[in-house]
PDB file of C-alpha atoms in Angstrom:
ATOM      1  CA  MET A 196     114.440  19.395  74.971  1.00  0.00           C
ATOM      2  CA  SER A 197     114.251  17.109  78.041  1.00  0.00           C
ATOM      3  CA  SER A 198     116.533  17.640  80.999  1.00  0.00           C
ATOM      4  CA  ALA A 199     118.134  14.230  80.348  1.00  0.00           C
ATOM      5  CA  LEU A 200     119.262  15.241  76.851  1.00  0.00           C
ATOM      6  CA  ARG A 201     120.664  18.651  77.772  1.00  0.00           C
ATOM      7  CA  PRO A 202     123.935  17.411  79.319  1.00  0.00           C
ATOM      8  CA  ILE A 203     124.551  15.132  76.303  1.00  0.00           C
ATOM      9  CA  THR A 204     123.937  17.933  73.792  1.00  0.00           C
ATOM     10  CA  PHE A 205     126.117  20.343  75.764  1.00  0.00           C
ATOM     11  CA  SER A 206     128.905  17.758  75.939  1.00  0.00           C
ATOM     12  CA  LEU A 207     128.803  17.263  72.174  1.00  0.00           C
ATOM     13  CA  LEU A 208     129.005  21.005  71.581  1.00  0.00           C
ATOM     14  CA  ILE A 209     132.068  21.242  73.798  1.00  0.00           C
ATOM     15  CA  ALA A 210     133.811  18.035  72.755  1.00  0.00           C
ATOM     16  CA  LYS A 211     133.283  18.042  68.992  1.00  0.00           C
ATOM     17  CA  PRO A 212     132.625  21.563  67.667  1.00  0.00           C
ATOM     18  CA  GLY A 213     134.435  20.719  64.426  1.00  0.00           C
ATOM     19  CA  GLU A 214     132.163  17.760  63.673  1.00  0.00           C
ATOM     20  CA  LEU A 215     129.029  19.761  64.341  1.00  0.00           C
ATOM     21  CA  LEU A 216     130.247  22.575  62.126  1.00  0.00           C
ATOM     22  CA  LYS A 217     131.088  20.095  59.367  1.00  0.00           C
ATOM     23  CA  SER A 218     127.578  18.619  59.565  1.00  0.00           C
ATOM     24  CA  ALA A 219     126.037  22.080  59.247  1.00  0.00           C
ATOM     25  CA  ILE A 220     128.238  22.866  56.221  1.00  0.00           C
ATOM     26  CA  LYS A 221     127.302  19.534  54.623  1.00  0.00           C
ATOM     27  CA  VAL A 222     123.588  20.293  54.998  1.00  0.00           C
ATOM     28  CA  MET A 223     124.128  23.705  53.384  1.00  0.00           C
ATOM     29  CA  HIS A 224     126.155  22.124  50.570  1.00  0.00           C
ATOM     30  CA  LEU A 225     123.462  19.515  49.870  1.00  0.00           C
ATOM     31  CA  LEU A 226     120.829  22.258  49.861  1.00  0.00           C
ATOM     32  CA  GLY A 227     122.784  24.129  47.183  1.00  0.00           C
ATOM     33  CA  ILE A 228     123.021  21.002  45.028  1.00  0.00           C
ATOM     34  CA  ILE A 229     119.316  20.240  45.489  1.00  0.00           C
ATOM     35  CA  LEU A 230     118.300  23.774  44.490  1.00  0.00           C
ATOM     36  CA  GLY A 231     120.637  23.999  41.501  1.00  0.00           C
ATOM     37  CA  LEU A 232     120.257  20.461  40.196  1.00  0.00           C
ATOM     38  CA  GLY A 233     116.498  20.377  40.669  1.00  0.00           C
ATOM     39  CA  ALA A 234     115.903  23.706  38.948  1.00  0.00           C
ATOM     40  CA  ALA A 235     118.360  22.904  36.141  1.00  0.00           C
ATOM     41  CA  THR A 236     116.575  19.593  35.480  1.00  0.00           C
ATOM     42  CA  VAL A 237     113.193  21.342  35.313  1.00  0.00           C
ATOM     43  CA  LEU A 238     114.683  23.864  32.877  1.00  0.00           C
ATOM     44  CA  ASP A 239     115.882  21.007  30.661  1.00  0.00           C
ATOM     45  CA  LEU A 240     112.374  19.603  30.500  1.00  0.00           C
ATOM     46  CA  VAL A 241     110.923  23.028  29.721  1.00  0.00           C
ATOM     47  CA  ILE A 242     113.417  23.549  26.873  1.00  0.00           C
ATOM     48  CA  VAL A 243     112.537  20.149  25.409  1.00  0.00           C
ATOM     49  CA  LYS A 244     108.890  21.170  25.556  1.00  0.00           C
ATOM     50  CA  PHE A 245     109.770  24.378  23.696  1.00  0.00           C
ATOM     51  CA  LEU A 246     111.394  22.305  20.970  1.00  0.00           C
ATOM     52  CA  VAL A 247     108.379  20.099  20.338  1.00  0.00           C
ATOM     53  CA  SER A 248     105.351  22.223  21.235  1.00  0.00           C
ATOM     54  CA  GLY A 249     105.610  25.187  18.880  1.00  0.00           C
ATOM     55  CA  LYS A 250     105.184  28.791  19.999  1.00  0.00           C
ATOM     56  CA  ILE A 251     106.681  30.080  23.234  1.00  0.00           C
ATOM     57  CA  LYS A 252     104.318  31.773  25.670  1.00  0.00           C
ATOM     58  CA  ALA A 253     105.151  34.677  27.948  1.00  0.00           C
ATOM     59  CA  GLU A 254     104.280  32.705  31.073  1.00  0.00           C
ATOM     60  CA  GLN A 255     106.679  29.954  29.994  1.00  0.00           C
ATOM     61  CA  VAL A 256     109.536  32.434  29.680  1.00  0.00           C
ATOM     62  CA  ALA A 257     108.596  33.846  33.092  1.00  0.00           C
ATOM     63  CA  MET A 258     108.866  30.344  34.555  1.00  0.00           C
ATOM     64  CA  VAL A 259     112.276  29.873  32.897  1.00  0.00           C
ATOM     65  CA  LYS A 260     113.504  33.119  34.475  1.00  0.00           C
ATOM     66  CA  PHE A 261     112.152  32.038  37.867  1.00  0.00           C
ATOM     67  CA  MET A 262     113.851  28.633  37.682  1.00  0.00           C
ATOM     68  CA  THR A 263     117.079  30.296  36.520  1.00  0.00           C
ATOM     69  CA  GLY A 264     116.933  32.426  39.660  1.00  0.00           C
ATOM     70  CA  ILE A 265     116.683  29.264  41.754  1.00  0.00           C
ATOM     71  CA  VAL A 266     119.719  27.852  39.951  1.00  0.00           C
ATOM     72  CA  SER A 267     121.611  31.046  40.799  1.00  0.00           C
ATOM     73  CA  ALA A 268     120.575  30.717  44.438  1.00  0.00           C
ATOM     74  CA  GLY A 269     121.859  27.150  44.447  1.00  0.00           C
ATOM     75  CA  LEU A 270     125.178  28.348  43.044  1.00  0.00           C
ATOM     76  CA  ALA A 271     125.462  31.015  45.726  1.00  0.00           C
ATOM     77  CA  VAL A 272     124.839  28.432  48.456  1.00  0.00           C
ATOM     78  CA  LEU A 273     127.446  26.132  46.893  1.00  0.00           C
ATOM     79  CA  TRP A 274     130.064  28.888  46.907  1.00  0.00           C
ATOM     80  CA  VAL A 275     129.367  29.818  50.532  1.00  0.00           C
ATOM     81  CA  SER A 276     129.388  26.203  51.704  1.00  0.00           C
ATOM     82  CA  GLY A 277     132.484  25.450  49.616  1.00  0.00           C
ATOM     83  CA  ILE A 278     134.410  28.321  51.188  1.00  0.00           C
ATOM     84  CA  LEU A 279     133.263  27.168  54.621  1.00  0.00           C
ATOM     85  CA  TYR A 280     134.442  23.649  53.798  1.00  0.00           C
ATOM     86  CA  LEU A 281     137.904  24.974  52.932  1.00  0.00           C
ATOM     87  CA  ALA A 282     138.003  27.009  56.137  1.00  0.00           C
ATOM     88  CA  HIS A 283     136.923  23.971  58.145  1.00  0.00           C
ATOM     89  CA  TYR A 284     139.629  21.832  56.550  1.00  0.00           C
ATOM     90  CA  ALA A 285     142.253  24.486  57.264  1.00  0.00           C
ATOM     91  CA  MET A 286     141.236  24.640  60.938  1.00  0.00           C
ATOM     92  CA  PHE A 287     140.436  21.019  61.771  1.00  0.00           C
ATOM     93  CA  ASP A 288     141.711  18.727  58.995  1.00  0.00           C
ATOM     94  CA  PRO A 289     144.336  20.417  56.773  1.00  0.00           C
ATOM     95  CA  VAL A 290     145.279  17.120  55.107  1.00  0.00           C
ATOM     96  CA  LYS A 291     142.017  17.250  53.134  1.00  0.00           C
ATOM     97  CA  LEU A 292     143.179  20.410  51.389  1.00  0.00           C
ATOM     98  CA  GLY A 293     145.428  18.097  49.400  1.00  0.00           C
ATOM     99  CA  ASN A 294     142.461  16.153  48.032  1.00  0.00           C
ATOM    100  CA  GLN A 295     142.499  16.874  44.286  1.00  0.00           C
ATOM    101  CA  LYS A 296     138.809  16.056  43.946  1.00  0.00           C
ATOM    102  CA  VAL A 297     137.949  19.078  46.080  1.00  0.00           C
ATOM    103  CA  TRP A 298     139.730  21.433  43.689  1.00  0.00           C
ATOM    104  CA  ALA A 299     138.186  19.753  40.641  1.00  0.00           C
ATOM    105  CA  LYS A 300     134.718  20.336  42.101  1.00  0.00           C
ATOM    106  CA  ILE A 301     135.554  23.998  42.754  1.00  0.00           C
ATOM    107  CA  ALA A 302     136.668  24.383  39.129  1.00  0.00           C
ATOM    108  CA  ILE A 303     133.408  22.846  37.895  1.00  0.00           C
ATOM    109  CA  VAL A 304     131.347  25.186  40.085  1.00  0.00           C
ATOM    110  CA  GLY A 305     133.400  28.002  38.564  1.00  0.00           C
ATOM    111  CA  VAL A 306     132.394  26.814  35.086  1.00  0.00           C
ATOM    112  CA  LEU A 307     128.757  26.739  36.207  1.00  0.00           C
ATOM    113  CA  THR A 308     129.048  30.304  37.501  1.00  0.00           C
ATOM    114  CA  ILE A 309     130.570  31.669  34.278  1.00  0.00           C
ATOM    115  CA  ASN A 310     128.036  29.729  32.207  1.00  0.00           C
ATOM    116  CA  GLY A 311     125.194  31.100  34.337  1.00  0.00           C
ATOM    117  CA  TYR A 312     126.389  34.642  33.710  1.00  0.00           C
ATOM    118  CA  PHE A 313     126.214  34.145  29.939  1.00  0.00           C
ATOM    119  CA  ILE A 314     122.809  32.481  30.213  1.00  0.00           C
ATOM    120  CA  HIS A 315     121.474  35.585  31.973  1.00  0.00           C
ATOM    121  CA  LYS A 316     123.160  37.946  29.498  1.00  0.00           C
ATOM    122  CA  THR A 317     122.418  36.146  26.212  1.00  0.00           C
ATOM    123  CA  VAL A 318     120.039  33.175  26.392  1.00  0.00           C
ATOM    124  CA  LEU A 319     117.243  34.705  28.480  1.00  0.00           C
ATOM    125  CA  PRO A 320     117.021  37.880  26.349  1.00  0.00           C
ATOM    126  CA  LEU A 321     116.846  35.698  23.211  1.00  0.00           C
ATOM    127  CA  MET A 322     114.026  33.646  24.709  1.00  0.00           C
ATOM    128  CA  GLU A 323     112.074  36.792  25.543  1.00  0.00           C
ATOM    129  CA  LYS A 324     112.373  37.889  21.911  1.00  0.00           C
ATOM    130  CA  GLN A 325     110.987  34.517  20.797  1.00  0.00           C
ATOM    131  CA  ILE A 326     107.660  34.905  22.612  1.00  0.00           C
ATOM    132  CA  GLY A 327     104.904  34.046  20.158  1.00  0.00           C
ATOM    133  CA  ARG A 328     107.328  32.089  17.938  1.00  0.00           C
ATOM    134  CA  SER A 329     109.046  28.708  18.070  1.00  0.00           C
ATOM    135  CA  LEU A 330     112.293  28.556  20.035  1.00  0.00           C
ATOM    136  CA  PHE A 331     114.736  28.857  17.129  1.00  0.00           C
ATOM    137  CA  ALA A 332     112.575  30.656  14.578  1.00  0.00           C
ATOM    138  CA  GLY A 333     114.533  33.386  12.795  1.00  0.00           C
ATOM    139  CA  LEU A 334     117.710  32.853  14.823  1.00  0.00           C
ATOM    140  CA  SER A 335     121.126  32.489  13.234  1.00  0.00           C
ATOM    141  CA  ARG A 336     123.028  29.227  13.502  1.00  0.00           C
ATOM    142  CA  LYS A 337     125.462  30.975  15.821  1.00  0.00           C
ATOM    143  CA  GLN A 338     122.643  31.987  18.181  1.00  0.00           C
ATOM    144  CA  ILE A 339     121.138  28.499  18.129  1.00  0.00           C
ATOM    145  CA  THR A 340     124.504  26.910  18.869  1.00  0.00           C
ATOM    146  CA  MET A 341     125.107  29.362  21.703  1.00  0.00           C
ATOM    147  CA  MET A 342     121.751  28.555  23.319  1.00  0.00           C
ATOM    148  CA  MET A 343     122.328  24.822  23.048  1.00  0.00           C
ATOM    149  CA  VAL A 344     125.891  24.940  24.367  1.00  0.00           C
ATOM    150  CA  PHE A 345     125.093  27.107  27.400  1.00  0.00           C
ATOM    151  CA  GLY A 346     122.008  25.038  28.206  1.00  0.00           C
ATOM    152  CA  THR A 347     123.868  21.742  27.876  1.00  0.00           C
ATOM    153  CA  VAL A 348     126.791  22.919  30.011  1.00  0.00           C
ATOM    154  CA  SER A 349     124.359  23.913  32.766  1.00  0.00           C
ATOM    155  CA  ALA A 350     122.371  20.684  32.587  1.00  0.00           C
ATOM    156  CA  THR A 351     125.457  18.454  32.572  1.00  0.00           C
ATOM    157  CA  SER A 352     127.676  20.296  35.012  1.00  0.00           C
ATOM    158  CA  TRP A 353     125.209  20.130  37.885  1.00  0.00           C
ATOM    159  CA  TYR A 354     125.361  16.338  37.887  1.00  0.00           C
ATOM    160  CA  VAL A 355     129.159  16.075  37.902  1.00  0.00           C
ATOM    161  CA  PRO A 356     129.772  17.466  41.450  1.00  0.00           C
ATOM    162  CA  LEU A 357     126.992  15.183  42.718  1.00  0.00           C
ATOM    163  CA  ILE A 358     128.641  12.163  41.090  1.00  0.00           C
ATOM    164  CA  LEU A 359     132.088  13.133  42.381  1.00  0.00           C
ATOM    165  CA  GLY A 360     130.694  13.531  45.886  1.00  0.00           C
ATOM    166  CA  ALA A 361     129.326   9.987  45.679  1.00  0.00           C
ATOM    167  CA  MET A 362     132.789   8.598  44.797  1.00  0.00           C
ATOM    168  CA  PRO A 363     134.932   8.757  47.948  1.00  0.00           C
ATOM    169  CA  HIS A 364     137.329   6.207  46.421  1.00  0.00           C
ATOM    170  CA  PHE A 365     138.589   9.051  44.162  1.00  0.00           C
ATOM    171  CA  ASN A 366     139.831  10.972  47.207  1.00  0.00           C
ATOM    172  CA  PHE A 367     143.600  11.572  47.190  1.00  0.00           C
ATOM    173  CA  ILE A 368     143.975   9.187  44.234  1.00  0.00           C
ATOM    174  CA  VAL A 369     142.717  10.787  41.002  1.00  0.00           C
ATOM    175  CA  PRO A 370     144.442  14.116  40.178  1.00  0.00           C
ATOM    176  CA  ALA A 371     142.318  17.177  39.416  1.00  0.00           C
ATOM    177  CA  PRO A 372     143.558  17.538  35.790  1.00  0.00           C
ATOM    178  CA  ARG A 373     142.416  14.010  34.992  1.00  0.00           C
ATOM    179  CA  LEU A 374     139.005  14.633  36.532  1.00  0.00           C
ATOM    180  CA  LEU A 375     138.636  17.871  34.573  1.00  0.00           C
ATOM    181  CA  VAL A 376     139.615  16.171  31.306  1.00  0.00           C
ATOM    182  CA  ALA A 377     136.927  13.545  31.943  1.00  0.00           C
ATOM    183  CA  TYR A 378     134.464  16.365  32.688  1.00  0.00           C
ATOM    184  CA  ALA A 379     135.361  18.110  29.414  1.00  0.00           C
ATOM    185  CA  LEU A 380     134.800  14.871  27.483  1.00  0.00           C
ATOM    186  CA  ILE A 381     131.403  14.444  29.128  1.00  0.00           C
ATOM    187  CA  LEU A 382     130.497  18.006  28.108  1.00  0.00           C
ATOM    188  CA  LEU A 383     131.545  17.388  24.495  1.00  0.00           C
ATOM    189  CA  ILE A 384     129.465  14.205  24.317  1.00  0.00           C
ATOM    190  CA  ALA A 385     126.450  15.966  25.862  1.00  0.00           C
ATOM    191  CA  ILE A 386     126.743  18.924  23.454  1.00  0.00           C
ATOM    192  CA  ALA A 387     127.006  16.573  20.460  1.00  0.00           C
ATOM    193  CA  ALA A 388     123.960  14.634  21.676  1.00  0.00           C
ATOM    194  CA  THR A 389     121.979  17.862  22.076  1.00  0.00           C
ATOM    195  CA  HIS A 390     122.878  18.961  18.542  1.00  0.00           C
ATOM    196  CA  GLY A 391     121.793  15.566  17.262  1.00  0.00           C
ATOM    197  CA  MET A 392     118.456  15.788  19.055  1.00  0.00           C
ATOM    198  CA  VAL A 393     117.735  19.266  17.674  1.00  0.00           C
ATOM    199  CA  ASP A 394     118.708  18.215  14.153  1.00  0.00           C
ATOM    200  CA  THR A 395     116.390  15.206  14.397  1.00  0.00           C
ATOM    201  CA  ILE A 396     113.474  17.399  15.475  1.00  0.00           C
ATOM    202  CA  ARG A 397     114.193  19.831  12.647  1.00  0.00           C
ATOM    203  CA  ARG A 398     114.216  17.026  10.090  1.00  0.00           C
ATOM    204  CA  ARG A 399     110.826  15.938  11.308  1.00  0.00           C
ATOM    205  CA  GLY A 400     109.542  19.412  10.581  1.00  0.00           C
ATOM    206  CA  ARG A 401     108.847  20.474  14.130  1.00  0.00           C
ATOM    207  CA  LEU A 402     111.093  23.501  13.881  1.00  0.00           C
ATOM    208  CA  GLU A 403     110.983  26.280  11.360  1.00  0.00           C
ATOM    209  CA  PRO A 404     113.780  25.560   8.877  1.00  0.00           C
ATOM    210  CA  GLN A 405     114.487  29.137   7.801  1.00  0.00           C
ATOM    211  CA  LEU A 406     117.609  30.390   9.544  1.00  0.00           C
ATOM    212  CA  GLN A 407     119.256  33.727   9.137  1.00  0.00           C
ATOM    213  CA  PRO A 408     122.944  33.571   8.145  1.00  0.00           C
ATOM    214  CA  ALA A 409     125.399  33.988  10.999  1.00  0.00           C
ATOM    215  CA  PHE A 410     127.458  37.167  11.030  1.00  0.00           C
TER     216      PHE A 410
END
């Protein structure tokens, strides 16, 4: 750093520590979204490939587990940056704690976290058991529905905080319950669309039709 820039940088650090801290938190927050959204999108494409390409290979499942780990890392970064945002607001701009959009985004990240837990506990073990078979071969309708719902919730929910962040005109205007109702409707539409896509592929004979009864 040149000697001419040092006084300016030092002055900024002294005069506006809150702004600099906010910028650092924003970078961290964007990094979390990039990691989570990017990995979740890749996972969507991999799942679609599973649906149309036949047998699942061990290396494909390994890639799914790796990308799921990246999604989890993105979630962790989002939680840390979100907590830092709240702390920053409390210290430097407490009015923003009344922004309902902030609390709606926190609730959606909470849904992503719970959904991610069930993906790790149920979906990934099912995929490992399907190595050498097609994705849904031999699974019950309940298991298939569970895989599709958890996958769709993950894929959809990562885009909602990004969209909300790009809509500053919602700040202090749209209440959190209304935003969450809209989010729930989006999830229902996405889940229905996913079911329709899978049913279409099955009708075309690309999936094994024999399903075990659900218990």
